[in-house]
Coordinates of C-alpha atoms in Angstrom, one line a residue:
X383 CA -44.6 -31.5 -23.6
X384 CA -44.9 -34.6 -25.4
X385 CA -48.4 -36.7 -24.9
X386 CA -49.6 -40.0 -26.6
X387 CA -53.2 -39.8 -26.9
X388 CA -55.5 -42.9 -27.6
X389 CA -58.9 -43.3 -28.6
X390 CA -61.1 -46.4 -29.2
X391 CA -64.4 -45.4 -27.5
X392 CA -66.4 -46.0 -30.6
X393 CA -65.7 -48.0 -34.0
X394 CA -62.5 -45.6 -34.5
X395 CA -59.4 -47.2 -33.7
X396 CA -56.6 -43.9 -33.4
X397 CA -53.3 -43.3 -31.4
X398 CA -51.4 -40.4 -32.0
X399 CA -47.9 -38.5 -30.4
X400 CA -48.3 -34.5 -29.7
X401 CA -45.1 -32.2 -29.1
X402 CA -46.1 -29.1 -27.8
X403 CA -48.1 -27.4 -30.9
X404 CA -47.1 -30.0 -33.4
X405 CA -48.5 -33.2 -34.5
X406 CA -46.1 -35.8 -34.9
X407 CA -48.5 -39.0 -35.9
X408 CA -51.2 -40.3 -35.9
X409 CA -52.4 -43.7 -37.0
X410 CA -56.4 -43.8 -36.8
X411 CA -58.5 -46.3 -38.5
X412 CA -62.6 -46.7 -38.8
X413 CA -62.8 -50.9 -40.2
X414 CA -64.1 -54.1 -39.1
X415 CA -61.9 -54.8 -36.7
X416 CA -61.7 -55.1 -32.7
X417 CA -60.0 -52.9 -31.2
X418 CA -58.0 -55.3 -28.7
X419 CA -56.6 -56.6 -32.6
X420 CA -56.0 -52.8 -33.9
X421 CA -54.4 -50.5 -31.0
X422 CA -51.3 -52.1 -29.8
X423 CA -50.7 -52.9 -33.0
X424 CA -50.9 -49.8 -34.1
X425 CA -49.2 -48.0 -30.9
X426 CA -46.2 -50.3 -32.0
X427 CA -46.0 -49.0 -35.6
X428 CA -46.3 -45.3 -34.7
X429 CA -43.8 -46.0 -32.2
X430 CA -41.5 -47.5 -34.7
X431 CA -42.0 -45.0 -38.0
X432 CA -41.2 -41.7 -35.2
X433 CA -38.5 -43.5 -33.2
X434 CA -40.3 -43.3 -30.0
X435 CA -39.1 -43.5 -27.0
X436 CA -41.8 -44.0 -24.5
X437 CA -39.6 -43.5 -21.7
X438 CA -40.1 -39.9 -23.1
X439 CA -43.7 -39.1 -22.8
X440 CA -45.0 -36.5 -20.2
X441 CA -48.5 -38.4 -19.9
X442 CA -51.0 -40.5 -21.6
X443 CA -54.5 -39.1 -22.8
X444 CA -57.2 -41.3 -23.1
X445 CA -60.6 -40.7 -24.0
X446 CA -62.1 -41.9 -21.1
X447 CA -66.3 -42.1 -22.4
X448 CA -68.8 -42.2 -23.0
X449 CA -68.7 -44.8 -26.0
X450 CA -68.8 -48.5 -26.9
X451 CA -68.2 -50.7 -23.3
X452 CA -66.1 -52.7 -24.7
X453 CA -64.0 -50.4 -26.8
X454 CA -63.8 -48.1 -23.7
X455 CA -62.5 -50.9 -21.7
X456 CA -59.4 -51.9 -23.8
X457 CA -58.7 -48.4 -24.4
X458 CA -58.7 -47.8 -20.3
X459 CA -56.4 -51.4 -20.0
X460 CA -54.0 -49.8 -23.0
X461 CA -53.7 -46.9 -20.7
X462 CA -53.0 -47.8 -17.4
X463 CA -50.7 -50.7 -18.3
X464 CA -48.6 -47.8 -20.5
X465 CA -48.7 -45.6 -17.3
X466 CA -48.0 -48.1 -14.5
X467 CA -44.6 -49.0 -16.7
X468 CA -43.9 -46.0 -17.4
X469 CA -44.6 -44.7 -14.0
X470 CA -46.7 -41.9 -15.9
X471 CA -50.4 -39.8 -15.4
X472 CA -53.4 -40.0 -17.4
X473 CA -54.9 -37.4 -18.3
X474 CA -58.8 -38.1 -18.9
X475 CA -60.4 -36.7 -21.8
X476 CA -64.1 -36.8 -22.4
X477 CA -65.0 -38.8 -25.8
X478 CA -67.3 -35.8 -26.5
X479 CA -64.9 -33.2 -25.4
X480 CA -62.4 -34.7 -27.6
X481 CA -65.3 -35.4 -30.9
X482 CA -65.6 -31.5 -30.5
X483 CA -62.1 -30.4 -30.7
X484 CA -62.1 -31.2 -34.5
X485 CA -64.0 -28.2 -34.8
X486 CA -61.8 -25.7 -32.7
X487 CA -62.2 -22.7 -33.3
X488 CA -65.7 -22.8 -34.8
X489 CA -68.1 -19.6 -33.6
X490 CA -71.0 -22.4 -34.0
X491 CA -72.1 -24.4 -31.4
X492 CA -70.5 -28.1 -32.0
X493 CA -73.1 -31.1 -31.0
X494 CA -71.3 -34.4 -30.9
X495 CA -73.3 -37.8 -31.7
X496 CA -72.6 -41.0 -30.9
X497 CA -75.0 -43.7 -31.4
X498 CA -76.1 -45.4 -28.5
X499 CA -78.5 -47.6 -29.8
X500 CA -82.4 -48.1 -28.8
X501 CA -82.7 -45.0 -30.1
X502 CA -80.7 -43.0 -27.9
X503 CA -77.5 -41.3 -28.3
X504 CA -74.4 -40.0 -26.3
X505 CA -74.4 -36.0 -26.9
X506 CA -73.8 -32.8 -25.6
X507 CA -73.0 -29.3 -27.0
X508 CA -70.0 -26.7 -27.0
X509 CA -69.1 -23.5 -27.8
X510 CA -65.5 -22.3 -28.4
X511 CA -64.9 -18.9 -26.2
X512 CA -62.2 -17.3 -27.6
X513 CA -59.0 -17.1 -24.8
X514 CA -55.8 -15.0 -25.8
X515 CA -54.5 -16.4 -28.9
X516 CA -56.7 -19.2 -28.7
X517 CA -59.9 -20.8 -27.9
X518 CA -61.5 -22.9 -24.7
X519 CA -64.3 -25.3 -25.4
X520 CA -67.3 -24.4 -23.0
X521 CA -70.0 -26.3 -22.2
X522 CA -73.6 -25.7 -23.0
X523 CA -74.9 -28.8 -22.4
X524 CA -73.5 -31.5 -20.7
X525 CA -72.8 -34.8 -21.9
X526 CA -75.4 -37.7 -21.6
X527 CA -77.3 -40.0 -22.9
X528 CA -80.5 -38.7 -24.4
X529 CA -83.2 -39.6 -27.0
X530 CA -82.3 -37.8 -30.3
X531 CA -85.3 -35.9 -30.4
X532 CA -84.5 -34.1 -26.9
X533 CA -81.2 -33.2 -28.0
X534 CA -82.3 -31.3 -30.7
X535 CA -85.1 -29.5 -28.9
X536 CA -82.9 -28.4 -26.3
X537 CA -80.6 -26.9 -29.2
X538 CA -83.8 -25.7 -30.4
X539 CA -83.6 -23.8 -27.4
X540 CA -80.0 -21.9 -27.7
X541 CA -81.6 -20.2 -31.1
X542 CA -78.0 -21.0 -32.6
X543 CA -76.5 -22.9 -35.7
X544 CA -74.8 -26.2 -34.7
X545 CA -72.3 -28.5 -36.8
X546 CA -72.7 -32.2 -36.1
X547 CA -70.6 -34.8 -35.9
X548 CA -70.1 -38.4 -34.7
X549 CA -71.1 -41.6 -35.9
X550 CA -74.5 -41.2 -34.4
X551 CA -74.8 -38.6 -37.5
X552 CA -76.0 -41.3 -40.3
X553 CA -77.7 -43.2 -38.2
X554 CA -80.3 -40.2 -37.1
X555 CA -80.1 -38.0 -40.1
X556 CA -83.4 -38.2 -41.3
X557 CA -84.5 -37.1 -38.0
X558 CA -82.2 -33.9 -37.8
X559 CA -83.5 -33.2 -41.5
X560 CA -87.2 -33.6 -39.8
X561 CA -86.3 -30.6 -36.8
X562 CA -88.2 -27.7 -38.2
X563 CA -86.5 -24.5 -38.0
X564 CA -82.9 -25.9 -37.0
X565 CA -80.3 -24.5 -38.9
X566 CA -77.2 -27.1 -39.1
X567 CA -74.6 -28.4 -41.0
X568 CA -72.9 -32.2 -41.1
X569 CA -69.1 -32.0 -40.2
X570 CA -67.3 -33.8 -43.3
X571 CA -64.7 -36.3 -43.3
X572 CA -61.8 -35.8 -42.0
X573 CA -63.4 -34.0 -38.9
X574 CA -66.4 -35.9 -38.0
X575 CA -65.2 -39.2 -36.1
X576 CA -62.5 -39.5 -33.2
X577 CA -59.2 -38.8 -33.5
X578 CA -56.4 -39.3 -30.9
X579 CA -54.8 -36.4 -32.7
X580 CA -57.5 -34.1 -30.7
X581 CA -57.5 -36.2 -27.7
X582 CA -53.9 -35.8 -27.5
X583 CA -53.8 -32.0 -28.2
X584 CA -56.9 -31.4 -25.5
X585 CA -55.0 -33.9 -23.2
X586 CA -52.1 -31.3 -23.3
X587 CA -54.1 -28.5 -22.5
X588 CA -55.6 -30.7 -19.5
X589 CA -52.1 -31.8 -18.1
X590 CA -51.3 -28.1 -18.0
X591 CA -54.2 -27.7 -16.1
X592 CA -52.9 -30.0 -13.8
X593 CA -55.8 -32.6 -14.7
X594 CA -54.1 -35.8 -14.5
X595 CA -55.0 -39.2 -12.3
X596 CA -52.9 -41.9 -11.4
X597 CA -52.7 -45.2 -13.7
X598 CA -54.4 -46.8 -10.8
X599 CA -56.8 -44.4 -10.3
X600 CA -58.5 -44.2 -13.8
X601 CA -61.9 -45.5 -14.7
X602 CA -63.9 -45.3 -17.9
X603 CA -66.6 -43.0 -17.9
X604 CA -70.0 -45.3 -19.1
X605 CA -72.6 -42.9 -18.4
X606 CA -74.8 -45.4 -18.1
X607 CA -74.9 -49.2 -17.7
X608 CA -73.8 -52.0 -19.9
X609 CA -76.8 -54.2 -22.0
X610 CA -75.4 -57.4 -20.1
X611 CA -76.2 -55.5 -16.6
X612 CA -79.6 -53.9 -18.0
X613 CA -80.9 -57.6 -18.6
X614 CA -79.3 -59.1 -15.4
X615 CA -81.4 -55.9 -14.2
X616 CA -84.3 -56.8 -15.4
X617 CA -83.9 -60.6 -14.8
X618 CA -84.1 -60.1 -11.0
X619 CA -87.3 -58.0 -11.3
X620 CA -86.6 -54.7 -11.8
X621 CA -87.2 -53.8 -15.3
X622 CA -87.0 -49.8 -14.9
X623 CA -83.2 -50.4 -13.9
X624 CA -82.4 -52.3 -17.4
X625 CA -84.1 -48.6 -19.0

């Protein structure tokens, strides 16, 4: 089962080819850079260092949100355009899901961050359940968008140690440090950003689930509206929609 997973939901650029349990590239950077002048790019020169046929691929994997609008978009565009040529499924992984895969295996609960600005951030929290000789990520809480502070009472509330990751992580750190009585660690390099790498090997998992969708049919997952909508929102007189 070979997939080609892609990521650029959040300043992360990545693409990556899995073959059944192996990793055969990945090309993932985290610059300055937009991602509609990094990821085809890129695509093309993985393609080219493994000898890639595309014609090859089972399915496409793309992390499918939340995460930056615009990053999410080109991301979704790469997709489809690759499976409407080569008349091949997506397979939708969530950004989150995928952030937490890093981790596999980990008996603490995973809590991924990504910064969503005005002081809010894209979360949610796993657990990996042990399955026959491997692991399936369960949810504990699902993903949303959620003022820092109430993500970290409601994992208050599991009574559990967490690992965090994401590139909400920096941006709120002082706040986790404030949480009385949490107990945490900071996921380090390496294993604390997106990687097509996991949304590959998750998307493989997925397609054997059956859990694919047509080029056509694939959308981004937002989770909430864009800032251009919010203001038209609140332009027409209805300010609580633009919250």
């Amino acid at each position: 089962m070979k997939i080609l997973g892609l990521d650029s939901s959040g300043l992360v650029a990545s693409a990556a080819v899995v073959d059944g349990d192996e990793l055969i590239a990945e090309y993932t950077t985290n610059y300055k850079k937009t991602h509609s002048q990094t990821l085809l790019p890129m695509l093309e020169e993985l393609r080219n260092m493994i000898e890639l046929d595309l014609g090859t691929l089972d399915a496409i994997a793309i992390a499918s949100g939340p995460g930056s609008f615009t990053g999410l978009r080109i991301g979704s565009a790469t997709a489809k355009g690759l499976g409407l040529a080569l008349d091949r499924p997506l397979v939708e992984v969530p950004t989150l899901e995928g952030l937490a895969w890093n981790l596999w295996g980990t008996d603490r609960i995973v809590c991924p961050l990504m910064d969503a600005r005005r002081n809010q951030v894209y979360t949610a929290a796993y657990e990996f359940v042990q399955e026959g000789e491997g692991f399936r990520l369960h949810t504990l809480i699902g993903q949303s968008p959620m003022d820092i502070r109430e993500i970290l009472e409601k994992l208050m509330q599991l009574g559990r140690p967490v690992t965090f990751l994401g590139d909400g992580v920096p941006v709120y750190l002082n706040v986790i440090r404030g949480q009385t009585g949490l107990e945490y660690a900071i996921a380090p390099a390496g294993n604390n950003r997106q990687r097509a790498a996991c949304i590959a090997a998750l998307g493989a998992v997925y397609f054997a689930q059956g859990r694919t969708v047509s080029a056509a049919d694939h959308h981004p997952e937002y989770l909430r509206t864009s800032q251009a909508e919010r203001e038209a929102a609140g332009r027409r007189g209805h300010p609580e929609e633009s919250l």
